[in-house]
mmCIF file of C-alpha atoms and ligand atoms in Angstrom:
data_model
loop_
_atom_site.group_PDB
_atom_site.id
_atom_site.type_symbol
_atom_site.label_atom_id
_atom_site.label_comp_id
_atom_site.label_asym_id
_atom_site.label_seq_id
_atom_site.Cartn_x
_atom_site.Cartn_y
_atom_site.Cartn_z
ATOM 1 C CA UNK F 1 0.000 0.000 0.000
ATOM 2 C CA UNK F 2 1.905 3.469 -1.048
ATOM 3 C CA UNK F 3 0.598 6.695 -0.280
ATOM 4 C CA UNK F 4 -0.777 7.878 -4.153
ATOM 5 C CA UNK F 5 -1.927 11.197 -5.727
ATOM 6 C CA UNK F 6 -5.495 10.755 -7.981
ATOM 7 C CA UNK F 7 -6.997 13.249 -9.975
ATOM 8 C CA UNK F 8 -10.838 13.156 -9.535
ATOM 9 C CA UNK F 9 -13.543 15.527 -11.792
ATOM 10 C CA UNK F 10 -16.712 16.363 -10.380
ATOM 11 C CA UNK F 11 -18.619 16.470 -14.215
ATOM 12 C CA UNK F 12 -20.817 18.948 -15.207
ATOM 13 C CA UNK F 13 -23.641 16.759 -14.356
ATOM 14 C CA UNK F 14 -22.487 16.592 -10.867
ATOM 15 C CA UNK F 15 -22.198 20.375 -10.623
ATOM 16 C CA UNK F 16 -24.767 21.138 -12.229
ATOM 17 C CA UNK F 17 -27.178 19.084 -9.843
ATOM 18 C CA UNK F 18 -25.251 20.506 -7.007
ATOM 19 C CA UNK F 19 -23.503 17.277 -5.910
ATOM 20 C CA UNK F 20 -20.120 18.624 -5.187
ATOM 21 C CA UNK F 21 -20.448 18.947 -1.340
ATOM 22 C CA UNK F 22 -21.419 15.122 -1.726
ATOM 23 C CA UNK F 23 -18.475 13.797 -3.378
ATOM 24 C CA UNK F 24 -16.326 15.592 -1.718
ATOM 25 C CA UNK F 25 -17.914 14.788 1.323
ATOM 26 C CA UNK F 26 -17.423 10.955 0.778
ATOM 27 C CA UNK F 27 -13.839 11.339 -0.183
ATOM 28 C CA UNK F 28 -13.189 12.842 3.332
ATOM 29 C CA UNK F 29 -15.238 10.754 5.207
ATOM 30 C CA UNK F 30 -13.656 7.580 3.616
ATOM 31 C CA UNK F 31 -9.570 9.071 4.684
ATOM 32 C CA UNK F 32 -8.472 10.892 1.291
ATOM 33 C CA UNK F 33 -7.044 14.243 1.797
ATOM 34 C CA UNK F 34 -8.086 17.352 -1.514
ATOM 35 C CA UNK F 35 -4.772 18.503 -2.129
ATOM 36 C CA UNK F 36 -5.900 20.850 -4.788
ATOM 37 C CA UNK F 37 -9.144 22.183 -6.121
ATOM 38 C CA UNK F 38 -10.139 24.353 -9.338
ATOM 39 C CA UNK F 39 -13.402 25.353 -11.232
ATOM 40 C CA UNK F 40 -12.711 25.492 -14.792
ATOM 41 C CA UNK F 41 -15.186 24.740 -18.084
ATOM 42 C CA UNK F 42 -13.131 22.361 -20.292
ATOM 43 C CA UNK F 43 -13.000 23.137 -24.072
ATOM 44 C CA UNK F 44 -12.474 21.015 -26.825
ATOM 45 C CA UNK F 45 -8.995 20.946 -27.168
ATOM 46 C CA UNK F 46 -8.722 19.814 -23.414
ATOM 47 C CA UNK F 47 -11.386 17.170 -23.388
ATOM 48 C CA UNK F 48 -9.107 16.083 -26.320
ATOM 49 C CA UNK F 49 -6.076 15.621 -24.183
ATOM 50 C CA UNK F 50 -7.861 14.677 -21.012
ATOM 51 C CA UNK F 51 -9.805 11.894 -22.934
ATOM 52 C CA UNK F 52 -6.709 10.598 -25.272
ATOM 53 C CA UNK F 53 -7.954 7.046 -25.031
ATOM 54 C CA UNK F 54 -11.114 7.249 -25.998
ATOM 55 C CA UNK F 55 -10.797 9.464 -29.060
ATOM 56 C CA UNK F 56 -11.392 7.160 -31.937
ATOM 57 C CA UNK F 57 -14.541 5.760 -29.435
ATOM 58 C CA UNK F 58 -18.182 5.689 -31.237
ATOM 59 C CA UNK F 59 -19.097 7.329 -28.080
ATOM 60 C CA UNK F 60 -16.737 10.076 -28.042
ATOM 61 C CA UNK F 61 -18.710 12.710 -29.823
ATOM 62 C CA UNK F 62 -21.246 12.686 -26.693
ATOM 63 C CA UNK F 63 -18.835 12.598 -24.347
ATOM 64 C CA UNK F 64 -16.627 15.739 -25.919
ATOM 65 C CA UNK F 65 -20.514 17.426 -26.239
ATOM 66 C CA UNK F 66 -20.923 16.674 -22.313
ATOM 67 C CA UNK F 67 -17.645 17.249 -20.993
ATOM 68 C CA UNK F 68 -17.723 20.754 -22.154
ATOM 69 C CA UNK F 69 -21.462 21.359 -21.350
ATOM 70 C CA UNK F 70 -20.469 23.273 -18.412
ATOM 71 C CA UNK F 71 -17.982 24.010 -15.445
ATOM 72 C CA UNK F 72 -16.172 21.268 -13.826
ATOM 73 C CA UNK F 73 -14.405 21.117 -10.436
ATOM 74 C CA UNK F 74 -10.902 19.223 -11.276
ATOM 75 C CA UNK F 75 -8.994 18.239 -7.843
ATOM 76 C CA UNK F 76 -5.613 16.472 -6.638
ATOM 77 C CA UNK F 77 -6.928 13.593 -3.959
ATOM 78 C CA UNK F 78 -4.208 11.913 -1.616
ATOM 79 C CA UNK F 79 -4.280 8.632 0.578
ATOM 80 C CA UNK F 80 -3.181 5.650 0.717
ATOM 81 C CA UNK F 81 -4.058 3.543 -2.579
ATOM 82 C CA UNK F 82 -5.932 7.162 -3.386
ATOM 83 C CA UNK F 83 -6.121 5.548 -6.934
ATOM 84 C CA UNK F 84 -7.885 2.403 -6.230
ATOM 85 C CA UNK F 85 -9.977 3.548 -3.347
ATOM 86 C CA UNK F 86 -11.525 6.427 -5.014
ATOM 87 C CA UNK F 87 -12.402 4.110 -8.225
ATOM 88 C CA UNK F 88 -14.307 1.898 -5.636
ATOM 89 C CA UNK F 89 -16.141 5.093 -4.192
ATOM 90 C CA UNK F 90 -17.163 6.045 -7.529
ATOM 91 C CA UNK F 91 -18.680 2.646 -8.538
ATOM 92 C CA UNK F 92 -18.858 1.043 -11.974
ATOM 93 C CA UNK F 93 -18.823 3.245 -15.580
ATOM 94 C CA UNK F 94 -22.178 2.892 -15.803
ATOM 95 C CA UNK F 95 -24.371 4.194 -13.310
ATOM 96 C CA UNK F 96 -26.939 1.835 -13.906
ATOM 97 C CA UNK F 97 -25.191 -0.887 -12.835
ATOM 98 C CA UNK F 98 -22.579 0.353 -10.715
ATOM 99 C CA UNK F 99 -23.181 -0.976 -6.765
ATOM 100 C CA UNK F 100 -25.500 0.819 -4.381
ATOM 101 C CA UNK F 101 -23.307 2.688 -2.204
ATOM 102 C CA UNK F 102 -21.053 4.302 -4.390
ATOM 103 C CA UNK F 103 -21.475 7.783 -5.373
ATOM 104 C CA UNK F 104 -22.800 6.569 -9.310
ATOM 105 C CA UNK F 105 -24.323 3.797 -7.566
ATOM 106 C CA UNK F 106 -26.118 6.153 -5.498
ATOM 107 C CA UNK F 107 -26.857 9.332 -7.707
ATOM 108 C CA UNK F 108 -26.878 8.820 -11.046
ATOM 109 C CA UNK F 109 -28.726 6.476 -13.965
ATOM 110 C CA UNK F 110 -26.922 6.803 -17.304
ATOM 111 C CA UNK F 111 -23.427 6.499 -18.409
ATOM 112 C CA UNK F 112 -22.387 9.569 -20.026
ATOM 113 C CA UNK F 113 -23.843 11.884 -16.812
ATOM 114 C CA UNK F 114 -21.813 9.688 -14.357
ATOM 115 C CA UNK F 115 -21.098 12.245 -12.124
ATOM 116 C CA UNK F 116 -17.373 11.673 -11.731
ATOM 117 C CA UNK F 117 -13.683 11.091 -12.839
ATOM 118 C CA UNK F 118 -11.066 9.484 -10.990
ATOM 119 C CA UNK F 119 -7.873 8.495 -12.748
ATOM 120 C CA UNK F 120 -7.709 4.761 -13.880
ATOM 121 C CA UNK F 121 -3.774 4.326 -11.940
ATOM 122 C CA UNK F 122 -0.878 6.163 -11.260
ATOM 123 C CA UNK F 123 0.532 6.465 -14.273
ATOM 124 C CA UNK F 124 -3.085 7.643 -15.692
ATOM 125 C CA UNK F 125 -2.832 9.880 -12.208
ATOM 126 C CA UNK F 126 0.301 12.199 -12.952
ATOM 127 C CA UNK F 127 -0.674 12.644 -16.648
ATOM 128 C CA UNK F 128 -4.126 13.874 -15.769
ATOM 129 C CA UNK F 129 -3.218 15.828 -12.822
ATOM 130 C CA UNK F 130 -0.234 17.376 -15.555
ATOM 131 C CA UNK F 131 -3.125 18.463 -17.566
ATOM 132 C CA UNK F 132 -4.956 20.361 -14.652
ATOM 133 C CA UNK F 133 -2.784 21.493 -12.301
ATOM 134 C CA UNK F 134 0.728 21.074 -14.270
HETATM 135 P P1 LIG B 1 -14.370 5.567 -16.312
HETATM 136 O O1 LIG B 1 -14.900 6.966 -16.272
HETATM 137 O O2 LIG B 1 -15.116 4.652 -15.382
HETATM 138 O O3 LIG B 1 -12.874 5.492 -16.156
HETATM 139 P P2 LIG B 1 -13.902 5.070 -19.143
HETATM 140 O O4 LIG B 1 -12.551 5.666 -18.945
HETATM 141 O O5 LIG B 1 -13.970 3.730 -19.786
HETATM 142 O O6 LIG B 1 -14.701 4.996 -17.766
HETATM 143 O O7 LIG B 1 -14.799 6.049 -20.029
HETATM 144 C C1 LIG B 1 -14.703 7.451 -19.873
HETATM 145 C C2 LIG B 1 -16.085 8.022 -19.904
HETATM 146 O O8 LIG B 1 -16.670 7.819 -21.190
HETATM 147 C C3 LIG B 1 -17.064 7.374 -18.922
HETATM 148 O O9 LIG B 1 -16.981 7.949 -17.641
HETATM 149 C C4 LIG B 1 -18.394 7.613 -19.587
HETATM 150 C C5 LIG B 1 -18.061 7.533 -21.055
HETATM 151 N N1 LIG B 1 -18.307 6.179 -21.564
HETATM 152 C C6 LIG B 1 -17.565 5.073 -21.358
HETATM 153 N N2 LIG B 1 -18.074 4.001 -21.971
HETATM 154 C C7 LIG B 1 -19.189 4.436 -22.605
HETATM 155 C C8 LIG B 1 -20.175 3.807 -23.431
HETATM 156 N N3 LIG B 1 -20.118 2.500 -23.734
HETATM 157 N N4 LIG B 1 -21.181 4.580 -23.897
HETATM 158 C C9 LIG B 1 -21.247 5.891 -23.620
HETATM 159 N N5 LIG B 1 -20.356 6.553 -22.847
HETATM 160 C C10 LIG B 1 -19.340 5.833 -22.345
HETATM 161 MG MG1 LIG B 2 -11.385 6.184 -17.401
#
């Protein structure tokens, strides 16, 4: 177990229906320290970089239209296994079938408005929080 940095996105979705105090509210409670914190609206070119990965994706074109859709609170998490522990807060891709309990589990019903980002490990970790905070 090694102490990690995350980066973790409160989406416009979760802004937008004023669930920030929540999810930053259940990274607390659960140990993980908010290092950083910034409100910014992402534009193309930065949903571009963010979302590298998924690109070429059939789904891509509604997540690029979503992503920028509004303001977004991008934040630098720390804890121990911050990387895996906040993915298991968050809950599965798709709210509809992530677990009850976790925060898309809990609040949300359809995949693109899940509510949430959290970096995928640490080497997904330092170039995302590069992007925001770098
Ligand atoms: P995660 O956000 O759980 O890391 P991901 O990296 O595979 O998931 O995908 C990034 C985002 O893209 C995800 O939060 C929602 C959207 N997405 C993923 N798979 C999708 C699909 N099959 N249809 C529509 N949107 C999808
Ligand atoms: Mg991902």
């Amino acid at each position: 177990m090694a102490h990690e940095n995350t980066f973790i996105m409160i989406k416009p979705d979760g802004v937008a229906r004023g669930l920030v105090g929540e999810v930053i509210s259940r990274l607390e409670a659960k140990g993980l320290k908010v290092e950083k914190i910034r409100t910014l609206t992402i534009d193309e070119d930065l949903a571009r970089r963010h979302y590298a990965e998924h690109v070429e994706r059939s789904f891509f074109p509604d997540l690029l239209q979503f992503i920028t859709s509004g303001p977004v609170v991008a934040m630098q998490w720390s804890g121990e296994s911050a990387v895996s522990v906040s993915r298991t807060l968050m809950g599965a891709t798709d709210p509809k079938t992530a677990a009850p309990g976790t925060i898309r589990g809990d609040l949300g019903l359809e995949v693109t408005h899940n509510i949430v980002h959290g970096s995928d490990s640490a080497e997904s970790a330092e170039r995302e929080l590069g992007i925001f905070f770098g």
